[in-house]
mmCIF file with all atom_site columns, C-alpha atoms in Angstrom:
data_model
loop_
_atom_site.group_PDB
_atom_site.id
_atom_site.type_symbol
_atom_site.label_atom_id
_atom_site.label_alt_id
_atom_site.label_comp_id
_atom_site.label_asym_id
_atom_site.label_entity_id
_atom_site.label_seq_id
_atom_site.pdbx_PDB_ins_code
_atom_site.Cartn_x
_atom_site.Cartn_y
_atom_site.Cartn_z
_atom_site.occupancy
_atom_site.B_iso_or_equiv
_atom_site.pdbx_formal_charge
_atom_site.auth_seq_id
_atom_site.auth_comp_id
_atom_site.auth_asym_id
_atom_site.auth_atom_id
_atom_site.pdbx_PDB_model_num
ATOM 1   C CA . UNK A 1 1   ? 125.211 70.634 220.511 1.00 78.00 ? 1   UNK A CA 1
ATOM 2   C CA . UNK A 1 2   ? 122.538 68.413 218.997 1.00 82.00 ? 2   UNK A CA 1
ATOM 3   C CA . UNK A 1 3   ? 123.504 64.775 218.680 1.00 92.00 ? 3   UNK A CA 1
ATOM 4   C CA . UNK A 1 4   ? 122.837 61.769 216.528 1.00 96.00 ? 4   UNK A CA 1
ATOM 5   C CA . UNK A 1 5   ? 122.428 58.635 218.637 1.00 96.00 ? 5   UNK A CA 1
ATOM 6   C CA . UNK A 1 6   ? 123.260 55.194 217.307 1.00 97.00 ? 6   UNK A CA 1
ATOM 7   C CA . UNK A 1 7   ? 122.098 51.954 218.871 1.00 96.00 ? 7   UNK A CA 1
ATOM 8   C CA . UNK A 1 8   ? 123.733 49.561 219.500 1.00 97.00 ? 8   UNK A CA 1
ATOM 9   C CA . UNK A 1 9   ? 127.319 50.773 219.774 1.00 96.00 ? 9   UNK A CA 1
ATOM 10  C CA . UNK A 1 10  ? 128.633 47.253 219.142 1.00 97.00 ? 10  UNK A CA 1
ATOM 11  C CA . UNK A 1 11  ? 127.105 44.189 217.525 1.00 97.00 ? 11  UNK A CA 1
ATOM 12  C CA . UNK A 1 12  ? 128.522 40.728 216.899 1.00 98.00 ? 12  UNK A CA 1
ATOM 13  C CA . UNK A 1 13  ? 126.503 38.538 214.586 1.00 97.00 ? 13  UNK A CA 1
ATOM 14  C CA . UNK A 1 14  ? 126.819 35.220 212.809 1.00 98.00 ? 14  UNK A CA 1
ATOM 15  C CA . UNK A 1 15  ? 127.260 35.340 209.049 1.00 98.00 ? 15  UNK A CA 1
ATOM 16  C CA . UNK A 1 16  ? 123.924 34.912 207.296 1.00 98.00 ? 16  UNK A CA 1
ATOM 17  C CA . UNK A 1 17  ? 121.869 36.408 210.078 1.00 98.00 ? 17  UNK A CA 1
ATOM 18  C CA . UNK A 1 18  ? 119.968 39.677 209.858 1.00 98.00 ? 18  UNK A CA 1
ATOM 19  C CA . UNK A 1 19  ? 121.066 42.816 211.677 1.00 98.00 ? 19  UNK A CA 1
ATOM 20  C CA . UNK A 1 20  ? 119.342 46.171 212.152 1.00 97.00 ? 20  UNK A CA 1
ATOM 21  C CA . UNK A 1 21  ? 121.330 49.269 212.997 1.00 98.00 ? 21  UNK A CA 1
ATOM 22  C CA . UNK A 1 22  ? 119.358 52.082 214.577 1.00 97.00 ? 22  UNK A CA 1
ATOM 23  C CA . UNK A 1 23  ? 119.870 55.813 214.334 1.00 97.00 ? 23  UNK A CA 1
ATOM 24  C CA . UNK A 1 24  ? 118.082 58.612 216.163 1.00 96.00 ? 24  UNK A CA 1
ATOM 25  C CA . UNK A 1 25  ? 118.868 61.719 214.091 1.00 95.00 ? 25  UNK A CA 1
ATOM 26  C CA . UNK A 1 26  ? 118.832 65.349 215.199 1.00 93.00 ? 26  UNK A CA 1
ATOM 27  C CA . UNK A 1 27  ? 115.180 66.253 215.754 1.00 89.00 ? 27  UNK A CA 1
ATOM 28  C CA . UNK A 1 28  ? 114.652 68.902 213.056 1.00 87.00 ? 28  UNK A CA 1
ATOM 29  C CA . UNK A 1 29  ? 116.914 67.314 210.451 1.00 91.00 ? 29  UNK A CA 1
ATOM 30  C CA . UNK A 1 30  ? 115.282 65.915 207.350 1.00 91.00 ? 30  UNK A CA 1
ATOM 31  C CA . UNK A 1 31  ? 118.156 64.338 205.421 1.00 94.00 ? 31  UNK A CA 1
ATOM 32  C CA . UNK A 1 32  ? 119.671 61.099 206.689 1.00 95.00 ? 32  UNK A CA 1
ATOM 33  C CA . UNK A 1 33  ? 122.748 59.178 205.637 1.00 97.00 ? 33  UNK A CA 1
ATOM 34  C CA . UNK A 1 34  ? 124.646 55.973 206.265 1.00 98.00 ? 34  UNK A CA 1
ATOM 35  C CA . UNK A 1 35  ? 128.412 55.690 205.848 1.00 97.00 ? 35  UNK A CA 1
ATOM 36  C CA . UNK A 1 36  ? 130.687 52.660 206.218 1.00 97.00 ? 36  UNK A CA 1
ATOM 37  C CA . UNK A 1 37  ? 134.221 52.826 207.602 1.00 95.00 ? 37  UNK A CA 1
ATOM 38  C CA . UNK A 1 38  ? 136.566 49.871 207.696 1.00 92.00 ? 38  UNK A CA 1
ATOM 39  C CA . UNK A 1 39  ? 139.141 50.237 210.474 1.00 82.00 ? 39  UNK A CA 1
ATOM 40  C CA . UNK A 1 40  ? 141.594 53.043 209.762 1.00 73.00 ? 40  UNK A CA 1
ATOM 41  C CA . UNK A 1 41  ? 140.222 53.742 206.315 1.00 83.00 ? 41  UNK A CA 1
ATOM 42  C CA . UNK A 1 42  ? 138.109 56.463 204.766 1.00 86.00 ? 42  UNK A CA 1
ATOM 43  C CA . UNK A 1 43  ? 134.411 57.043 205.328 1.00 92.00 ? 43  UNK A CA 1
ATOM 44  C CA . UNK A 1 44  ? 132.472 55.629 202.391 1.00 94.00 ? 44  UNK A CA 1
ATOM 45  C CA . UNK A 1 45  ? 129.008 56.827 201.418 1.00 94.00 ? 45  UNK A CA 1
ATOM 46  C CA . UNK A 1 46  ? 126.316 54.163 201.372 1.00 97.00 ? 46  UNK A CA 1
ATOM 47  C CA . UNK A 1 47  ? 122.972 55.909 201.000 1.00 97.00 ? 47  UNK A CA 1
ATOM 48  C CA . UNK A 1 48  ? 121.016 59.097 201.610 1.00 95.00 ? 48  UNK A CA 1
ATOM 49  C CA . UNK A 1 49  ? 117.336 59.384 202.489 1.00 95.00 ? 49  UNK A CA 1
ATOM 50  C CA . UNK A 1 50  ? 114.787 62.173 202.401 1.00 93.00 ? 50  UNK A CA 1
ATOM 51  C CA . UNK A 1 51  ? 111.026 62.410 202.700 1.00 88.00 ? 51  UNK A CA 1
ATOM 52  C CA . UNK A 1 52  ? 110.646 58.695 203.161 1.00 88.00 ? 52  UNK A CA 1
ATOM 53  C CA . UNK A 1 53  ? 112.708 57.751 200.131 1.00 92.00 ? 53  UNK A CA 1
ATOM 54  C CA . UNK A 1 54  ? 116.210 56.766 199.134 1.00 95.00 ? 54  UNK A CA 1
ATOM 55  C CA . UNK A 1 55  ? 117.656 59.554 196.984 1.00 93.00 ? 55  UNK A CA 1
ATOM 56  C CA . UNK A 1 56  ? 120.949 57.962 196.043 1.00 93.00 ? 56  UNK A CA 1
ATOM 57  C CA . UNK A 1 57  ? 122.869 54.826 196.893 1.00 94.00 ? 57  UNK A CA 1
ATOM 58  C CA . UNK A 1 58  ? 126.463 53.836 196.182 1.00 94.00 ? 58  UNK A CA 1
ATOM 59  C CA . UNK A 1 59  ? 127.842 50.603 194.753 1.00 95.00 ? 59  UNK A CA 1
ATOM 60  C CA . UNK A 1 60  ? 128.569 49.532 198.333 1.00 96.00 ? 60  UNK A CA 1
ATOM 61  C CA . UNK A 1 61  ? 124.830 49.536 199.091 1.00 97.00 ? 61  UNK A CA 1
ATOM 62  C CA . UNK A 1 62  ? 124.238 45.915 198.163 1.00 95.00 ? 62  UNK A CA 1
ATOM 63  C CA . UNK A 1 63  ? 120.852 44.323 197.510 1.00 96.00 ? 63  UNK A CA 1
ATOM 64  C CA . UNK A 1 64  ? 121.048 42.861 201.012 1.00 97.00 ? 64  UNK A CA 1
ATOM 65  C CA . UNK A 1 65  ? 120.901 46.390 202.476 1.00 98.00 ? 65  UNK A CA 1
ATOM 66  C CA . UNK A 1 66  ? 117.739 48.378 203.111 1.00 97.00 ? 66  UNK A CA 1
ATOM 67  C CA . UNK A 1 67  ? 116.884 51.586 204.921 1.00 97.00 ? 67  UNK A CA 1
ATOM 68  C CA . UNK A 1 68  ? 113.684 53.028 206.320 1.00 95.00 ? 68  UNK A CA 1
ATOM 69  C CA . UNK A 1 69  ? 112.344 55.504 208.829 1.00 93.00 ? 69  UNK A CA 1
ATOM 70  C CA . UNK A 1 70  ? 108.832 54.420 209.725 1.00 83.00 ? 70  UNK A CA 1
ATOM 71  C CA . UNK A 1 71  ? 106.688 57.300 211.081 1.00 77.00 ? 71  UNK A CA 1
ATOM 72  C CA . UNK A 1 72  ? 109.494 59.483 212.404 1.00 72.00 ? 72  UNK A CA 1
ATOM 73  C CA . UNK A 1 73  ? 111.048 56.798 214.580 1.00 85.00 ? 73  UNK A CA 1
ATOM 74  C CA . UNK A 1 74  ? 114.575 55.445 214.181 1.00 94.00 ? 74  UNK A CA 1
ATOM 75  C CA . UNK A 1 75  ? 116.276 55.636 210.812 1.00 96.00 ? 75  UNK A CA 1
ATOM 76  C CA . UNK A 1 76  ? 117.417 52.056 210.302 1.00 97.00 ? 76  UNK A CA 1
ATOM 77  C CA . UNK A 1 77  ? 119.918 50.178 208.179 1.00 98.00 ? 77  UNK A CA 1
ATOM 78  C CA . UNK A 1 78  ? 119.049 46.513 207.809 1.00 98.00 ? 78  UNK A CA 1
ATOM 79  C CA . UNK A 1 79  ? 121.439 43.942 206.386 1.00 98.00 ? 79  UNK A CA 1
ATOM 80  C CA . UNK A 1 80  ? 119.911 40.590 205.481 1.00 98.00 ? 80  UNK A CA 1
ATOM 81  C CA . UNK A 1 81  ? 121.759 38.297 205.161 1.00 97.00 ? 81  UNK A CA 1
ATOM 82  C CA . UNK A 1 82  ? 125.057 39.539 206.572 1.00 98.00 ? 82  UNK A CA 1
ATOM 83  C CA . UNK A 1 83  ? 128.417 38.612 205.056 1.00 97.00 ? 83  UNK A CA 1
ATOM 84  C CA . UNK A 1 84  ? 131.921 38.651 206.533 1.00 97.00 ? 84  UNK A CA 1
ATOM 85  C CA . UNK A 1 85  ? 132.835 41.720 204.467 1.00 96.00 ? 85  UNK A CA 1
ATOM 86  C CA . UNK A 1 86  ? 130.051 43.686 206.132 1.00 97.00 ? 86  UNK A CA 1
ATOM 87  C CA . UNK A 1 87  ? 132.235 43.933 209.247 1.00 97.00 ? 87  UNK A CA 1
ATOM 88  C CA . UNK A 1 88  ? 132.912 47.657 209.688 1.00 97.00 ? 88  UNK A CA 1
ATOM 89  C CA . UNK A 1 89  ? 131.826 50.707 211.628 1.00 97.00 ? 89  UNK A CA 1
ATOM 90  C CA . UNK A 1 90  ? 128.579 52.145 210.306 1.00 98.00 ? 90  UNK A CA 1
ATOM 91  C CA . UNK A 1 91  ? 127.974 55.830 210.860 1.00 97.00 ? 91  UNK A CA 1
ATOM 92  C CA . UNK A 1 92  ? 124.636 57.550 210.631 1.00 98.00 ? 92  UNK A CA 1
ATOM 93  C CA . UNK A 1 93  ? 124.431 61.271 209.891 1.00 96.00 ? 93  UNK A CA 1
ATOM 94  C CA . UNK A 1 94  ? 121.696 63.830 209.483 1.00 95.00 ? 94  UNK A CA 1
ATOM 95  C CA . UNK A 1 95  ? 121.436 67.351 208.115 1.00 93.00 ? 95  UNK A CA 1
ATOM 96  C CA . UNK A 1 96  ? 118.948 70.176 207.807 1.00 89.00 ? 96  UNK A CA 1
ATOM 97  C CA . UNK A 1 97  ? 117.694 71.328 204.403 1.00 82.00 ? 97  UNK A CA 1
ATOM 98  C CA . UNK A 1 98  ? 119.851 74.151 203.137 1.00 77.00 ? 98  UNK A CA 1
ATOM 99  C CA . UNK A 1 99  ? 122.737 73.328 205.472 1.00 76.00 ? 99  UNK A CA 1
ATOM 100 C CA . UNK A 1 100 ? 125.967 71.838 204.183 1.00 77.00 ? 100 UNK A CA 1
ATOM 101 C CA . UNK A 1 101 ? 127.183 70.391 207.459 1.00 83.00 ? 101 UNK A CA 1
ATOM 102 C CA . UNK A 1 102 ? 126.282 66.959 208.707 1.00 91.00 ? 102 UNK A CA 1
ATOM 103 C CA . UNK A 1 103 ? 125.988 65.731 212.286 1.00 94.00 ? 103 UNK A CA 1
ATOM 104 C CA . UNK A 1 104 ? 127.404 62.239 212.724 1.00 96.00 ? 104 UNK A CA 1
ATOM 105 C CA . UNK A 1 105 ? 126.720 59.643 215.374 1.00 96.00 ? 105 UNK A CA 1
ATOM 106 C CA . UNK A 1 106 ? 129.461 57.713 217.170 1.00 96.00 ? 106 UNK A CA 1
ATOM 107 C CA . UNK A 1 107 ? 128.939 54.653 214.993 1.00 97.00 ? 107 UNK A CA 1
ATOM 108 C CA . UNK A 1 108 ? 127.906 51.026 215.385 1.00 98.00 ? 108 UNK A CA 1
ATOM 109 C CA . UNK A 1 109 ? 130.796 48.588 215.303 1.00 97.00 ? 109 UNK A CA 1
ATOM 110 C CA . UNK A 1 110 ? 129.542 45.514 213.477 1.00 98.00 ? 110 UNK A CA 1
ATOM 111 C CA . UNK A 1 111 ? 131.479 42.274 213.515 1.00 98.00 ? 111 UNK A CA 1
ATOM 112 C CA . UNK A 1 112 ? 130.215 39.435 211.358 1.00 98.00 ? 112 UNK A CA 1
ATOM 113 C CA . UNK A 1 113 ? 131.725 36.074 212.303 1.00 97.00 ? 113 UNK A CA 1
ATOM 114 C CA . UNK B 2 1   ? 138.848 58.273 192.595 1.00 51.00 ? 1   UNK B CA 1
ATOM 115 C CA . UNK B 2 2   ? 137.795 61.687 193.818 1.00 54.00 ? 2   UNK B CA 1
ATOM 116 C CA . UNK B 2 3   ? 141.079 62.220 195.625 1.00 57.00 ? 3   UNK B CA 1
ATOM 117 C CA . UNK B 2 4   ? 144.747 62.908 194.980 1.00 47.00 ? 4   UNK B CA 1
ATOM 118 C CA . UNK B 2 5   ? 147.342 60.547 196.381 1.00 41.00 ? 5   UNK B CA 1
ATOM 119 C CA . UNK B 2 6   ? 148.826 63.115 198.794 1.00 46.00 ? 6   UNK B CA 1
ATOM 120 C CA . UNK B 2 7   ? 145.751 63.142 200.990 1.00 57.00 ? 7   UNK B CA 1
ATOM 121 C CA . UNK B 2 8   ? 146.821 60.063 202.944 1.00 60.00 ? 8   UNK B CA 1
ATOM 122 C CA . UNK B 2 9   ? 149.392 61.016 205.569 1.00 84.00 ? 9   UNK B CA 1
ATOM 123 C CA . UNK B 2 10  ? 150.451 60.396 209.113 1.00 91.00 ? 10  UNK B CA 1
ATOM 124 C CA . UNK B 2 11  ? 152.049 63.237 211.034 1.00 92.00 ? 11  UNK B CA 1
ATOM 125 C CA . UNK B 2 12  ? 153.618 63.285 214.493 1.00 95.00 ? 12  UNK B CA 1
ATOM 126 C CA . UNK B 2 13  ? 154.475 66.641 216.061 1.00 96.00 ? 13  UNK B CA 1
ATOM 127 C CA . UNK B 2 14  ? 155.124 68.213 219.449 1.00 97.00 ? 14  UNK B CA 1
ATOM 128 C CA . UNK B 2 15  ? 152.509 70.203 221.320 1.00 97.00 ? 15  UNK B CA 1
ATOM 129 C CA . UNK B 2 16  ? 152.759 73.898 220.500 1.00 97.00 ? 16  UNK B CA 1
ATOM 130 C CA . UNK B 2 17  ? 153.878 73.379 216.916 1.00 97.00 ? 17  UNK B CA 1
ATOM 131 C CA . UNK B 2 18  ? 151.849 74.497 213.944 1.00 97.00 ? 18  UNK B CA 1
ATOM 132 C CA . UNK B 2 19  ? 150.705 72.008 211.316 1.00 96.00 ? 19  UNK B CA 1
ATOM 133 C CA . UNK B 2 20  ? 149.187 72.173 207.842 1.00 96.00 ? 20  UNK B CA 1
ATOM 134 C CA . UNK B 2 21  ? 147.314 69.368 206.116 1.00 94.00 ? 21  UNK B CA 1
ATOM 135 C CA . UNK B 2 22  ? 146.436 69.333 202.449 1.00 93.00 ? 22  UNK B CA 1
ATOM 136 C CA . UNK B 2 23  ? 143.875 67.729 200.247 1.00 91.00 ? 23  UNK B CA 1
ATOM 137 C CA . UNK B 2 24  ? 143.211 67.840 196.555 1.00 90.00 ? 24  UNK B CA 1
ATOM 138 C CA . UNK B 2 25  ? 140.069 66.732 194.812 1.00 89.00 ? 25  UNK B CA 1
ATOM 139 C CA . UNK B 2 26  ? 139.177 65.912 191.245 1.00 85.00 ? 26  UNK B CA 1
ATOM 140 C CA . UNK B 2 27  ? 135.547 66.946 190.736 1.00 83.00 ? 27  UNK B CA 1
ATOM 141 C CA . UNK B 2 28  ? 133.615 70.169 191.228 1.00 85.00 ? 28  UNK B CA 1
ATOM 142 C CA . UNK B 2 29  ? 132.396 71.011 194.738 1.00 88.00 ? 29  UNK B CA 1
ATOM 143 C CA . UNK B 2 30  ? 130.429 73.902 196.226 1.00 87.00 ? 30  UNK B CA 1
ATOM 144 C CA . UNK B 2 31  ? 132.074 73.509 199.610 1.00 91.00 ? 31  UNK B CA 1
ATOM 145 C CA . UNK B 2 32  ? 135.020 71.800 201.284 1.00 93.00 ? 32  UNK B CA 1
ATOM 146 C CA . UNK B 2 33  ? 134.414 70.603 204.809 1.00 94.00 ? 33  UNK B CA 1
ATOM 147 C CA . UNK B 2 34  ? 137.065 69.524 207.277 1.00 95.00 ? 34  UNK B CA 1
ATOM 148 C CA . UNK B 2 35  ? 136.148 66.910 209.868 1.00 95.00 ? 35  UNK B CA 1
ATOM 149 C CA . UNK B 2 36  ? 138.008 65.698 212.903 1.00 96.00 ? 36  UNK B CA 1
ATOM 150 C CA . UNK B 2 37  ? 137.559 62.103 214.013 1.00 95.00 ? 37  UNK B CA 1
ATOM 151 C CA . UNK B 2 38  ? 138.856 61.075 217.407 1.00 94.00 ? 38  UNK B CA 1
ATOM 152 C CA . UNK B 2 39  ? 139.441 57.442 218.232 1.00 91.00 ? 39  UNK B CA 1
ATOM 153 C CA . UNK B 2 40  ? 136.177 55.539 218.636 1.00 89.00 ? 40  UNK B CA 1
ATOM 154 C CA . UNK B 2 41  ? 134.012 58.503 217.653 1.00 91.00 ? 41  UNK B CA 1
ATOM 155 C CA . UNK B 2 42  ? 132.216 59.781 214.597 1.00 93.00 ? 42  UNK B CA 1
ATOM 156 C CA . UNK B 2 43  ? 133.620 62.649 212.530 1.00 94.00 ? 43  UNK B CA 1
ATOM 157 C CA . UNK B 2 44  ? 132.814 66.145 213.724 1.00 94.00 ? 44  UNK B CA 1
ATOM 158 C CA . UNK B 2 45  ? 132.770 69.201 211.451 1.00 94.00 ? 45  UNK B CA 1
ATOM 159 C CA . UNK B 2 46  ? 135.429 71.699 212.497 1.00 97.00 ? 46  UNK B CA 1
ATOM 160 C CA . UNK B 2 47  ? 135.496 74.177 209.622 1.00 97.00 ? 47  UNK B CA 1
ATOM 161 C CA . UNK B 2 48  ? 133.743 74.639 206.298 1.00 95.00 ? 48  UNK B CA 1
ATOM 162 C CA . UNK B 2 49  ? 134.867 76.782 203.358 1.00 95.00 ? 49  UNK B CA 1
ATOM 163 C CA . UNK B 2 50  ? 132.660 77.588 200.384 1.00 93.00 ? 50  UNK B CA 1
ATOM 164 C CA . UNK B 2 51  ? 133.735 77.768 196.759 1.00 91.00 ? 51  UNK B CA 1
ATOM 165 C CA . UNK B 2 52  ? 133.522 81.591 196.755 1.00 94.00 ? 52  UNK B CA 1
ATOM 166 C CA . UNK B 2 53  ? 135.898 81.887 199.743 1.00 96.00 ? 53  UNK B CA 1
ATOM 167 C CA . UNK B 2 54  ? 139.684 81.659 199.643 1.00 96.00 ? 54  UNK B CA 1
ATOM 168 C CA . UNK B 2 55  ? 140.293 81.540 203.387 1.00 98.00 ? 55  UNK B CA 1
ATOM 169 C CA . UNK B 2 56  ? 138.304 80.884 206.537 1.00 98.00 ? 56  UNK B CA 1
ATOM 170 C CA . UNK B 2 57  ? 139.403 81.144 210.160 1.00 98.00 ? 57  UNK B CA 1
ATOM 171 C CA . UNK B 2 58  ? 137.942 79.722 213.329 1.00 97.00 ? 58  UNK B CA 1
ATOM 172 C CA . UNK B 2 59  ? 139.997 80.026 216.499 1.00 97.00 ? 59  UNK B CA 1
ATOM 173 C CA . UNK B 2 60  ? 143.256 78.107 215.955 1.00 98.00 ? 60  UNK B CA 1
ATOM 174 C CA . UNK B 2 61  ? 142.016 76.723 212.640 1.00 98.00 ? 61  UNK B CA 1
ATOM 175 C CA . UNK B 2 62  ? 142.554 78.184 209.200 1.00 98.00 ? 62  UNK B CA 1
ATOM 176 C CA . UNK B 2 63  ? 141.238 76.658 205.982 1.00 98.00 ? 63  UNK B CA 1
ATOM 177 C CA . UNK B 2 64  ? 142.126 77.706 202.470 1.00 97.00 ? 64  UNK B CA 1
ATOM 178 C CA . UNK B 2 65  ? 140.556 76.785 199.180 1.00 96.00 ? 65  UNK B CA 1
ATOM 179 C CA . UNK B 2 66  ? 141.960 77.128 195.679 1.00 95.00 ? 66  UNK B CA 1
ATOM 180 C CA . UNK B 2 67  ? 139.254 76.144 193.231 1.00 93.00 ? 67  UNK B CA 1
ATOM 181 C CA . UNK B 2 68  ? 141.553 76.558 190.209 1.00 93.00 ? 68  UNK B CA 1
ATOM 182 C CA . UNK B 2 69  ? 143.917 73.862 191.491 1.00 93.00 ? 69  UNK B CA 1
ATOM 183 C CA . UNK B 2 70  ? 141.087 72.029 193.311 1.00 93.00 ? 70  UNK B CA 1
ATOM 184 C CA . UNK B 2 71  ? 142.977 71.931 196.555 1.00 93.00 ? 71  UNK B CA 1
ATOM 185 C CA . UNK B 2 72  ? 142.333 72.862 200.168 1.00 95.00 ? 72  UNK B CA 1
ATOM 186 C CA . UNK B 2 73  ? 144.449 73.100 203.281 1.00 95.00 ? 73  UNK B CA 1
ATOM 187 C CA . UNK B 2 74  ? 143.778 73.025 206.989 1.00 97.00 ? 74  UNK B CA 1
ATOM 188 C CA . UNK B 2 75  ? 146.223 74.675 209.387 1.00 97.00 ? 75  UNK B CA 1
ATOM 189 C CA . UNK B 2 76  ? 146.209 74.369 213.153 1.00 98.00 ? 76  UNK B CA 1
ATOM 190 C CA . UNK B 2 77  ? 148.306 76.804 215.147 1.00 98.00 ? 77  UNK B CA 1
ATOM 191 C CA . UNK B 2 78  ? 149.654 76.050 218.627 1.00 97.00 ? 78  UNK B CA 1
ATOM 192 C CA . UNK B 2 79  ? 148.602 72.411 218.567 1.00 98.00 ? 79  UNK B CA 1
ATOM 193 C CA . UNK B 2 80  ? 147.457 70.667 221.729 1.00 98.00 ? 80  UNK B CA 1
ATOM 194 C CA . UNK B 2 81  ? 147.612 66.991 222.616 1.00 97.00 ? 81  UNK B CA 1
ATOM 195 C CA . UNK B 2 82  ? 143.822 67.004 222.340 1.00 97.00 ? 82  UNK B CA 1
ATOM 196 C CA . UNK B 2 83  ? 144.158 67.809 218.616 1.00 98.00 ? 83  UNK B CA 1
ATOM 197 C CA . UNK B 2 84  ? 145.312 64.212 218.119 1.00 97.00 ? 84  UNK B CA 1
ATOM 198 C CA . UNK B 2 85  ? 142.835 62.734 215.638 1.00 96.00 ? 85  UNK B CA 1
ATOM 199 C CA . UNK B 2 86  ? 142.290 61.821 212.014 1.00 94.00 ? 86  UNK B CA 1
ATOM 200 C CA . UNK B 2 87  ? 141.407 64.819 209.869 1.00 95.00 ? 87  UNK B CA 1
ATOM 201 C CA . UNK B 2 88  ? 139.291 64.346 206.760 1.00 93.00 ? 88  UNK B CA 1
ATOM 202 C CA . UNK B 2 89  ? 138.397 66.775 204.062 1.00 93.00 ? 89  UNK B CA 1
ATOM 203 C CA . UNK B 2 90  ? 135.078 66.199 202.338 1.00 93.00 ? 90  UNK B CA 1
ATOM 204 C CA . UNK B 2 91  ? 133.454 67.582 199.207 1.00 92.00 ? 91  UNK B CA 1
ATOM 205 C CA . UNK B 2 92  ? 129.859 67.577 198.020 1.00 86.00 ? 92  UNK B CA 1
ATOM 206 C CA . UNK B 2 93  ? 130.348 66.658 194.333 1.00 79.00 ? 93  UNK B CA 1
ATOM 207 C CA . UNK B 2 94  ? 128.235 69.634 193.281 1.00 77.00 ? 94  UNK B CA 1
ATOM 208 C CA . UNK B 2 95  ? 125.709 69.717 196.125 1.00 68.00 ? 95  UNK B CA 1
ATOM 209 C CA . UNK B 2 96  ? 124.263 66.278 195.533 1.00 67.00 ? 96  UNK B CA 1
ATOM 210 C CA . UNK B 2 97  ? 123.483 65.696 199.206 1.00 83.00 ? 97  UNK B CA 1
ATOM 211 C CA . UNK B 2 98  ? 126.323 63.226 199.321 1.00 86.00 ? 98  UNK B CA 1
ATOM 212 C CA . UNK B 2 99  ? 129.516 64.111 201.171 1.00 89.00 ? 99  UNK B CA 1
ATOM 213 C CA . UNK B 2 100 ? 132.563 62.374 199.772 1.00 89.00 ? 100 UNK B CA 1
ATOM 214 C CA . UNK B 2 101 ? 135.398 61.956 202.229 1.00 91.00 ? 101 UNK B CA 1
ATOM 215 C CA . UNK B 2 102 ? 139.106 61.936 201.491 1.00 89.00 ? 102 UNK B CA 1
ATOM 216 C CA . UNK B 2 103 ? 141.544 59.374 202.833 1.00 87.00 ? 103 UNK B CA 1
ATOM 217 C CA . UNK B 2 104 ? 142.409 61.390 205.916 1.00 90.00 ? 104 UNK B CA 1
ATOM 218 C CA . UNK B 2 105 ? 145.499 62.633 207.715 1.00 93.00 ? 105 UNK B CA 1
ATOM 219 C CA . UNK B 2 106 ? 146.379 61.010 211.022 1.00 94.00 ? 106 UNK B CA 1
ATOM 220 C CA . UNK B 2 107 ? 147.775 63.657 213.371 1.00 96.00 ? 107 UNK B CA 1
ATOM 221 C CA . UNK B 2 108 ? 149.536 62.683 216.588 1.00 97.00 ? 108 UNK B CA 1
ATOM 222 C CA . UNK B 2 109 ? 150.403 65.586 218.895 1.00 97.00 ? 109 UNK B CA 1
ATOM 223 C CA . UNK B 2 110 ? 152.890 64.599 221.568 1.00 96.00 ? 110 UNK B CA 1
ATOM 224 C CA . UNK B 2 111 ? 152.480 66.392 224.919 1.00 93.00 ? 111 UNK B CA 1
#
């Protein structure tokens, strides 16, 4: 079936540095999402995005986080500056208007040291 | 929290057995989705049941939904070792374009 691709699959970064996580959503999907999962725990909603704008963000979506999708390219999550507690797996998802089901990528494993 | 305490479980069974997982939720939803997450992968939708349905089947999977008690179950018949995964239920908090995931049930199927 159609896939969401996430690049990179793993990233190790020094605390305080900037990181950009990239997501290539399913081609005809228009809604995009980021979720955060700490090892072995539940998936936590960060933000959703539609028509070039953030629709809703959770309390976990700190001021250091930003998302964008410039001109139909990658949907990105940028963290600047990173903190130790940002270490987690970040999942991107996309969905089609009118559909309830989401397609998730395989995640980017971020380790902040 | 959106979720009841019983959603977090770890189950270990033998291949061929049947298993049922439960989740309860606290706020209104138009749909309950069940996702399977295998180690090192993202969650994948396996079955979806809408608020006007009481039961849904797909192959070896059966989902039920009781909106009065705000609970859902997922049953797998004739489990296989490849069913080993974490299973999450997710609700949409009233169709807000924001899936909210439960704590998950870790299922280990021994061959």
